[in-house]
Amino acid sequence: MPASTPARPQPHPLAAAARVVMLALVAVLTLFATHELTQLWWIALLAVAGLPALLAPQHRLIGPLSRVAEVVVLGLAASQVAAVALVGGSIDGLGASAVLPYLAVPVTVTALRRRFREGAALLGVAALTLLLAGALTQVGGERQLTQPGYLAVCVQWLILAALGLYAARTLHRVIQVRNDGKPQPYAEATRLLTQLRTVARQLPGATLDPGGISEHLLEELRGVARSDRAAVLSASGGGRLVVLAQVGVDRVDWETTLDADSAIADAWASQQPQTAARSQARSHTGGDVSALIVPLVAGVRTVGLVVLEADAAHAYPSEVVARVTALTGPAALRLEAALLFDEVRSLATNEERQRLAREIHDGVAQELVMVGYGIDNALATVFDDAEETADALRTLRGEVTRVITELRLSLFELRSEVDRHGGLAAAIAEYARTVGASGGLRVHLSLDESTARLPAATEAELLRIAQEAVTNARKHAGASNLWVTCEVDPPYAQIEVSDDGQGIADQRPDGRYGLAIMAERAERIRGRLEIRPRQPSGTTVAVVLGTSPRRDNVRGSAAAEGE
């Protein structure tokens, strides 16, 4: 069977059509300007010069050389036609406008072939040819280059051709970005994250913290609407809401389920403000209450809710609702950007932990295991009375075992995440048990976690703080017992880690460095870190977020006793 021959490149239909149409147009304009049929030989010469490029468009040399020949002939023709033209008089040079529209043909062809540099070079050749031809052509005893009309026409068409070439290149870039099949994901991510970093630095306070943005929004709303208590809620997955920020009383157990019969659920589903004559808190005692729930809608997506409550009837008429929605509209976009940034940061952090875990497991840990096997072999081959050598090898073997244990704990810490179905308390308990078993510590757990969830980023930071506190107790305290208390009742949370070791004053410097890291994490989630001695010995490290609900109960009991 004969081998198939490659298909011969076909002329671009638009290029062929452009040549035919422009040659006909230039011929008519030249005849109208000069009234001389002999000047049409320039049109024929243009057709001959452009024929190779039309028949062999893909050839590396024929195509470019043919287009260069076209612009050279075009420059000479423009000068000659301008010299004999009758348009506007015999010496003004406006007749060049009869031929120069053909300059669009070679420029259009280079744009269609995506050879924008060649197009720019052709414009340069055209400009040089027009200058030389104008300098050599005599009209009425003067050089044509000195005629303002000739120069104006030449500059006009050169500028128009350059603008067309630039517009074609810009359009090509836009289409390439939109229709480039499968764009490189990491290149696109880098571009977007770089833009995000630039924008974030220009934001008020340079923050993309959802909690900070929510607090600022509540402060703004206090100036336009009465609120004895208010909160900003956002979705956390599983059909539940989390409290990003609240003002008013120390703690309110807001309704956080979206499947309940409440104004909160109605506002989320309808994306319209809702008012109610009852509180949106689950444990409200009663009395006159006005509630206003405004959804934070960015585009077509609900990203959160603003809940305002006042202990009075009819506190939110339509004009107040209008003022509130005027503030929440722009805030929805800011909050969506912050939540997306928080999600991206969380994904990047988790991916980095997994990467480090794989590197440690496949690198140092494997090498140390091989060292341990080598030591075992050395012990098995000692036949002489080298008791001292054997003791040294046993000591070294114990040290290697200790390093491997440390590495495995580091891997466990890196891989530990708050399971969406297990909760923060379960993650902390699992880590404490694992570390306690490896370090010979007796672990005492006290876990009290409600069904409501904290924001994912907050849970992650609390888990890292607890892990650092447990690790410090195992490495530096020399303790025998470890007490871990976890109480979570959003928006309140308290994690406490205590040991009966030597105390914070005698710990190593790297242990103090861990305390600094914990303080930074606590500040990031607007919590407070407490470090205090434990009696009779040891240290207690606690991180507290929000205000304990027990304080509300104590205040309520005190008020009842006062009555």
XYZ file of C-alpha atoms in Angstrom:
563
model
C 0.000 0.000 0.000
C 1.616 3.334 -1.002
C 2.518 5.719 1.760
C 0.207 8.661 2.116
C 1.639 12.026 1.121
C 1.168 15.017 3.414
C -1.664 17.301 2.448
C -0.614 20.418 0.620
C -1.255 23.548 2.708
C -4.296 25.405 1.462
C -4.452 29.211 1.304
C -6.331 30.771 4.162
C -9.761 31.729 2.720
C -9.786 35.068 4.511
C -6.304 35.903 3.199
C -7.285 35.052 -0.369
C -10.516 37.030 -0.107
C -8.701 40.020 1.403
C -6.198 40.113 -1.473
C -8.877 39.934 -4.174
C -11.110 42.548 -2.546
C -8.305 44.955 -1.717
C -6.697 44.648 -5.162
C -10.029 45.511 -6.785
C -10.581 48.431 -4.379
C -7.081 49.841 -4.879
C -7.405 49.508 -8.651
C -10.644 51.492 -8.661
C -9.222 54.184 -6.345
C -6.033 54.477 -8.391
C -7.955 54.868 -11.631
C -10.212 57.456 -10.023
C -7.242 59.428 -8.618
C -5.007 59.383 -11.701
C -7.377 58.826 -14.691
C -4.494 56.845 -16.232
C -4.812 53.160 -17.085
C -1.047 52.842 -17.168
C -0.928 53.284 -13.378
C -2.812 50.005 -12.963
C 0.439 48.131 -13.682
C 1.304 48.771 -10.036
C -1.813 46.805 -9.072
C -0.759 43.959 -11.302
C 2.711 44.038 -9.756
C 1.149 43.853 -6.270
C -0.816 40.784 -7.334
C 2.322 39.104 -8.669
C 4.300 39.926 -5.512
C 1.615 38.462 -3.265
C 0.961 35.327 -5.317
C 3.789 33.186 -3.768
C 2.597 33.927 -0.252
C -0.936 32.984 -1.290
C 0.125 29.653 -2.848
C 2.715 28.640 -0.236
C 1.476 30.168 3.037
C 3.392 27.767 5.331
C 6.781 27.977 3.619
C 9.509 29.336 5.879
C 11.027 31.640 3.210
C 8.579 32.072 0.334
C 5.748 33.433 2.466
C 7.728 36.097 4.395
C 9.726 37.160 1.309
C 6.548 37.494 -0.736
C 4.977 39.715 1.905
C 8.131 41.860 2.065
C 7.936 42.216 -1.728
C 4.306 43.305 -1.374
C 5.081 46.162 1.035
C 8.073 47.303 -1.038
C 5.965 47.437 -4.224
C 3.207 49.106 -2.211
C 5.563 51.867 -1.010
C 6.837 52.551 -4.532
C 3.321 52.503 -5.954
C 2.035 54.915 -3.295
C 4.780 57.414 -4.111
C 4.266 57.147 -7.893
C 0.478 57.349 -7.745
C 0.671 60.351 -5.405
C 2.935 62.129 -7.894
C 0.471 61.907 -10.783
C -2.806 61.981 -8.854
C -5.302 64.750 -9.430
C -7.003 64.448 -6.014
C -6.679 67.756 -4.187
C -4.264 69.185 -6.734
C -1.087 67.932 -8.344
C 1.443 68.500 -5.594
C -0.257 67.714 -2.281
C 0.427 63.950 -2.255
C -3.056 62.889 -1.139
C -3.182 60.468 -4.023
C -1.162 57.984 -1.960
C -4.386 57.196 -0.097
C -5.594 55.375 -3.235
C -2.967 52.605 -2.829
C -2.102 52.457 0.879
C -5.312 50.640 1.985
C -3.667 47.498 0.576
C -1.232 47.668 3.514
C -3.943 45.917 5.540
C -3.497 42.729 3.461
C 0.017 41.609 4.532
C -0.620 42.790 8.103
C -3.871 40.787 8.274
C -2.134 37.698 6.911
C 0.592 37.842 9.573
C -2.065 38.301 12.254
C -3.978 35.242 10.988
C -0.739 33.236 11.035
C 0.033 34.547 14.554
C 3.295 36.029 13.301
C 2.996 39.350 15.067
C 6.719 40.082 15.005
C 6.746 39.605 11.255
C 3.814 42.014 11.014
C 5.739 44.646 12.947
C 8.761 44.113 10.675
C 6.585 44.560 7.586
C 5.335 47.881 8.935
C 8.933 48.964 9.393
C 9.819 47.974 5.813
C 6.745 49.822 4.524
C 7.666 52.994 6.423
C 11.258 52.857 5.154
C 10.118 52.296 1.542
C 7.658 55.203 1.704
C 10.387 57.497 3.019
C 12.949 56.493 0.384
C 10.428 56.641 -2.480
C 9.193 60.042 -1.310
C 12.766 61.343 -1.104
C 13.590 60.144 -4.656
C 10.355 61.254 -6.357
C 10.239 64.816 -7.742
C 6.924 66.674 -7.992
C 6.900 70.215 -9.343
C 10.611 70.668 -8.651
C 10.305 69.538 -5.038
C 10.866 66.236 -3.360
C 7.597 64.512 -2.571
C 8.772 63.844 0.992
C 8.376 67.553 1.740
C 4.666 67.523 0.866
C 2.467 67.564 4.018
C -0.320 65.673 2.301
C 1.943 62.750 1.366
C 3.387 62.515 4.863
C -0.049 62.766 6.495
C -1.496 59.955 4.360
C 1.511 57.690 4.939
C 1.498 58.218 8.699
C -2.264 57.724 8.840
C -2.208 54.305 7.169
C 0.872 53.139 9.054
C -0.819 53.983 12.355
C -4.051 52.256 11.337
C -2.153 49.122 10.323
C -0.182 49.133 13.586
C -3.373 49.506 15.616
C -4.944 46.623 13.730
C -1.933 44.419 14.399
C -1.951 45.316 18.101
C -5.696 44.645 18.369
C -5.243 41.247 16.710
C -2.469 40.309 19.127
C -4.540 41.384 22.143
C -7.576 39.455 20.922
C -5.419 36.389 20.354
C -4.154 36.528 23.943
C -7.683 36.837 25.337
C -8.960 33.918 23.272
C -5.927 31.839 24.208
C -6.570 32.368 27.913
C -10.269 31.499 27.623
C -10.099 28.619 25.150
C -6.737 27.043 25.779
C -8.260 23.623 26.402
C -6.699 22.576 29.696
C -4.805 25.453 31.325
C -1.910 24.591 33.587
C -3.526 24.391 37.046
C -0.461 25.363 39.052
C 0.387 28.292 36.791
C -3.194 29.544 37.073
C -3.198 29.000 40.841
C 0.061 30.936 41.167
C -1.365 33.823 39.175
C -4.561 33.960 41.233
C -2.785 33.636 44.584
C -0.336 36.374 43.614
C -3.262 38.644 42.802
C -4.930 37.643 46.073
C -1.817 38.524 48.048
C -1.612 41.927 46.369
C -5.288 42.647 47.033
C -5.090 41.407 50.631
C -2.284 43.842 51.407
C -4.471 46.708 50.191
C -7.477 45.786 52.342
C -8.344 47.850 55.459
C -6.238 46.319 58.190
C -4.671 43.940 55.618
C -6.859 41.097 56.888
C -8.789 38.252 55.348
C -9.894 36.827 58.682
C -13.592 35.835 58.658
C -13.920 36.519 62.383
C -12.358 39.973 62.130
C -14.527 40.941 59.162
C -17.625 39.696 61.006
C -16.778 41.699 64.139
C -16.251 44.838 62.048
C -19.635 44.322 60.376
C -21.406 43.985 63.732
C -19.759 47.191 64.950
C -21.035 49.010 61.851
C -24.558 47.660 62.350
C -24.705 48.932 65.921
C -24.746 52.437 64.486
C -27.818 51.893 62.303
C -29.995 49.450 64.254
C -30.661 48.626 67.871
C -29.348 45.223 68.996
C -29.127 43.808 72.491
C -27.379 40.812 70.997
C -26.146 40.078 67.487
C -24.103 37.500 65.643
C -22.723 36.570 62.242
C -23.237 32.916 61.312
C -21.713 30.913 58.490
C -22.112 27.386 57.144
C -19.708 24.701 58.334
C -21.007 21.686 56.404
C -23.511 19.065 57.419
C -26.410 21.519 57.381
C -25.214 23.447 60.435
C -24.051 26.987 61.109
C -21.139 28.263 63.158
C -20.822 31.586 64.970
C -18.072 33.729 63.452
C -18.600 36.689 65.792
C -21.159 38.006 68.263
C -21.745 41.074 70.405
C -24.016 41.835 73.310
C -24.224 39.317 76.131
C -21.366 36.967 76.833
C -22.955 33.949 75.183
C -26.046 33.105 73.138
C -26.883 29.564 72.017
C -28.099 30.607 68.568
C -30.149 28.224 66.449
C -27.526 26.656 64.161
C -29.522 24.060 62.232
C -30.826 24.861 58.773
C -33.555 22.223 58.830
C -35.383 23.698 61.838
C -38.564 25.784 61.693
C -36.910 29.153 62.306
C -36.442 32.537 60.714
C -32.745 31.693 60.344
C -33.542 28.710 58.124
C -36.078 30.769 56.145
C -33.592 33.582 55.544
C -30.920 31.141 54.393
C -33.269 29.365 51.977
C -35.019 32.456 50.554
C -31.978 34.797 50.533
C -34.331 37.508 51.790
C -34.331 39.379 55.141
C -36.660 37.871 57.728
C -38.168 39.404 60.866
C -39.618 37.517 63.796
C -41.260 38.259 67.107
C -39.368 35.516 68.921
C -35.739 34.954 69.737
C -33.483 32.833 67.554
C -31.698 31.523 70.639
C -32.595 28.042 71.820
C -32.718 28.924 75.517
C -34.304 32.363 75.496
C -36.500 32.938 78.564
C -39.256 34.897 76.789
C -40.555 38.474 76.839
C -40.889 41.013 74.052
C -38.288 40.256 71.385
C -37.712 41.498 67.858
C -35.373 39.558 65.590
C -33.954 40.539 62.206
C -32.083 37.972 60.112
C -30.336 39.259 56.987
C -28.636 36.793 54.602
C -25.182 37.638 53.303
C -25.460 36.840 49.605
C -22.467 37.028 47.267
C -23.623 36.549 43.696
C -26.056 33.659 43.897
C -24.568 32.001 46.984
C -25.476 32.574 50.618
C -22.225 32.807 52.585
C -23.624 33.754 55.991
C -26.323 35.371 58.086
C -26.496 38.430 60.317
C -28.807 38.007 63.305
C -29.918 41.079 65.278
C -32.171 40.887 68.324
C -33.651 43.578 70.525
C -35.648 43.096 73.728
C -38.524 45.213 72.431
C -41.470 44.774 70.107
C -41.401 46.027 66.500
C -37.768 47.159 66.687
C -37.023 46.556 63.020
C -39.401 48.437 60.673
C -38.795 48.484 56.937
C -36.582 51.589 56.999
C -34.245 49.952 59.533
C -34.126 46.782 57.439
C -33.138 48.906 54.423
C -30.268 50.529 56.348
C -29.030 47.159 57.565
C -29.115 45.555 54.110
C -27.221 48.541 52.696
C -24.311 47.576 54.965
C -24.564 43.800 54.639
C -24.487 43.842 50.821
C -20.823 44.894 50.443
C -19.885 42.890 53.552
C -21.079 39.656 51.917
C -18.405 39.905 49.249
C -15.705 40.628 51.839
C -16.802 37.674 53.952
C -16.895 35.342 50.951
C -13.341 36.347 50.027
C -12.209 35.721 53.613
C -13.904 32.307 53.778
C -12.417 31.268 50.441
C -8.977 32.429 51.535
C -9.393 30.526 54.793
C -10.308 27.387 52.859
C -7.343 27.789 50.500
C -5.004 28.312 53.448
C -6.388 25.221 55.170
C -5.963 23.098 52.041
C -2.423 24.348 51.538
C -1.541 23.666 55.184
C -2.962 20.138 55.118
C -1.194 19.376 51.860
C 2.099 20.606 53.305
C 1.688 18.396 56.378
C 1.064 15.380 54.190
C 4.115 16.212 52.085
C 6.344 16.519 55.152
C 4.957 13.289 56.538
C 5.799 11.431 53.340
C 9.300 12.910 53.196
C 10.109 11.955 56.771
C 8.651 8.467 56.395
C 10.433 7.741 53.110
C 13.705 9.437 54.065
C 15.092 9.752 57.576
C 12.831 7.151 59.178
C 13.775 4.458 56.659
C 17.461 5.260 56.984
C 17.337 5.015 60.762
C 15.535 1.663 60.521
C 18.364 0.399 58.340
C 20.887 1.652 60.895
C 19.038 -0.326 63.568
C 19.226 -3.489 61.452
C 22.946 -2.900 60.989
C 23.469 -2.639 64.730
C 21.538 -5.884 65.239
C 23.835 -7.584 62.767
C 26.892 -6.203 64.524
C 25.683 -7.587 67.855
C 25.122 -10.982 66.269
C 28.714 -11.146 64.938
C 30.526 -10.298 68.154
C 32.190 -13.606 69.147
C 35.064 -12.296 71.246
C 34.822 -11.044 74.803
C 34.095 -7.531 73.668
C 31.552 -6.812 76.338
C 32.325 -3.136 76.302
C 31.698 -2.942 72.549
C 28.431 -4.820 72.956
C 27.270 -2.420 75.667
C 28.044 0.532 73.433
C 26.121 -1.019 70.591
C 23.158 -1.690 72.837
C 23.193 1.927 73.967
C 23.320 3.061 70.367
C 20.459 0.756 69.520
C 18.382 2.304 72.277
C 19.147 5.783 70.989
C 18.118 4.828 67.468
C 14.862 3.389 68.820
C 14.182 6.643 70.625
C 14.778 8.711 67.463
C 12.472 6.467 65.459
C 9.787 6.873 68.109
C 10.155 10.659 67.909
C 9.827 10.559 64.150
C 6.730 8.413 64.295
C 5.137 10.807 66.746
C 5.992 13.684 64.426
C 4.314 11.832 61.579
C 1.236 11.256 63.713
C 1.088 14.931 64.652
C 1.400 16.041 61.043
C -1.344 13.693 59.901
C -3.733 14.439 62.762
C -6.725 16.449 61.657
C -10.082 17.223 63.207
C -12.402 14.672 61.679
C -15.667 16.297 60.632
C -17.623 13.454 62.198
C -15.358 12.820 65.216
C -14.909 16.351 66.475
C -12.152 18.311 68.178
C -12.300 16.455 71.488
C -11.871 13.071 69.788
C -8.819 14.280 67.854
C -7.167 15.686 70.996
C -7.943 12.521 72.985
C -6.447 10.280 70.287
C -3.251 12.311 70.182
C -2.917 12.416 73.983
C -3.366 8.641 74.257
C -0.788 7.957 71.543
C 1.809 10.305 73.007
C 1.131 9.101 76.547
C 1.610 5.481 75.553
C 4.912 6.224 73.797
C 6.243 8.384 76.636
C 5.119 6.279 79.582
C 2.611 8.875 80.779
C -0.666 8.090 82.513
C -3.268 10.157 80.651
C -6.432 11.425 82.364
C -9.080 12.724 79.948
C -12.097 14.943 80.605
C -14.076 15.586 77.411
C -17.239 17.673 77.105
C -18.171 18.559 73.519
C -21.563 19.680 72.223
C -22.982 18.704 68.828
C -22.384 22.222 67.457
C -19.087 22.812 65.702
C -16.553 25.602 65.721
C -15.260 26.937 62.386
C -12.863 24.480 60.753
C -9.901 26.866 60.932
C -10.522 27.470 64.652
C -10.702 23.739 65.369
C -7.436 23.187 63.501
C -5.615 25.851 65.536
C -6.963 24.506 68.831
C -5.807 21.008 67.895
C -2.284 22.269 67.124
C -2.134 24.135 70.445
C -3.195 21.018 72.333
C -0.647 18.900 70.458
C 2.162 21.329 71.269
C 1.198 21.388 74.948
C 1.116 17.579 75.159
C 4.433 17.307 73.301
C 6.088 19.806 75.651
C 4.888 17.837 78.670
C 6.304 14.601 77.276
C 9.640 16.005 76.086
C 10.597 18.580 78.685
C 8.539 18.241 81.862
C 9.688 14.800 83.049
C 6.119 14.105 84.162
C 4.373 10.885 85.150
C 0.762 12.019 84.727
C -0.981 14.099 82.085
C -4.418 15.662 82.539
C -6.224 16.801 79.376
C -9.516 18.684 79.617
C -11.507 19.624 76.520
C -14.739 21.616 76.735
C -16.362 22.766 73.511
C -19.705 24.571 73.382
C -19.525 27.029 70.441
C -18.663 29.807 70.377
C -16.930 28.868 73.664
C -14.050 26.393 73.915
C -11.388 25.634 76.517
C -8.490 23.191 76.149
C -6.362 22.541 79.229
C -3.244 20.355 79.487
C -1.630 19.790 82.911
C 1.327 17.685 84.031
C 3.037 16.857 87.316
C 6.556 17.428 86.016
C 9.328 19.832 86.903
C 7.540 23.055 85.995
C 7.866 25.681 83.325
C 10.867 27.453 84.888
C 13.158 24.454 84.360
C 12.166 23.571 80.809
C 14.578 23.659 77.891
C 14.680 26.660 75.527
C 12.992 24.750 72.687
C 10.056 24.139 75.031
C 9.702 27.895 75.504
C 9.790 28.289 71.751
C 6.801 25.950 71.571
C 4.975 28.198 74.058
C 5.574 31.174 71.769
C 4.077 29.256 68.853
C 1.013 28.393 70.941
C 0.562 32.053 71.884
C 0.645 33.051 68.208
C -1.946 30.419 67.309
C -4.240 31.526 70.117
C -3.990 35.158 69.027
C -4.829 34.130 65.459
C -8.240 32.784 66.543
C -8.851 35.631 69.033
C -8.339 33.329 72.004
C -6.138 33.693 75.066
C -3.335 31.422 76.218
C -2.873 30.873 79.960
C 0.280 29.301 81.426
C 0.406 28.776 85.179
C 2.113 26.469 87.687
C 0.219 23.449 88.949
C 0.190 22.555 92.627
C 2.079 20.814 94.048
C 4.235 20.445 90.928
C 4.014 20.775 87.179
C 2.508 23.188 84.685
C -0.929 23.922 83.277
C -1.337 25.261 79.736
C -4.833 26.384 78.752
C -6.323 28.082 75.716
C -9.719 29.733 76.109
C -11.991 30.918 73.326
C -15.050 33.035 74.146
C -16.852 33.023 77.489
C -17.919 29.938 79.379
C -21.690 29.269 79.449
C -21.288 28.428 83.124
C -20.654 32.119 83.800
C -24.109 32.859 82.438
C -25.591 30.206 84.697
C -23.740 31.648 87.691
C -24.987 35.130 86.892
C -28.527 33.833 86.473
C -28.367 32.058 89.835
C -26.986 35.156 91.544
C -29.797 37.245 90.093
C -32.376 34.749 91.316
C -30.901 34.761 94.817
C -30.935 38.557 94.830
C -34.642 38.541 94.082
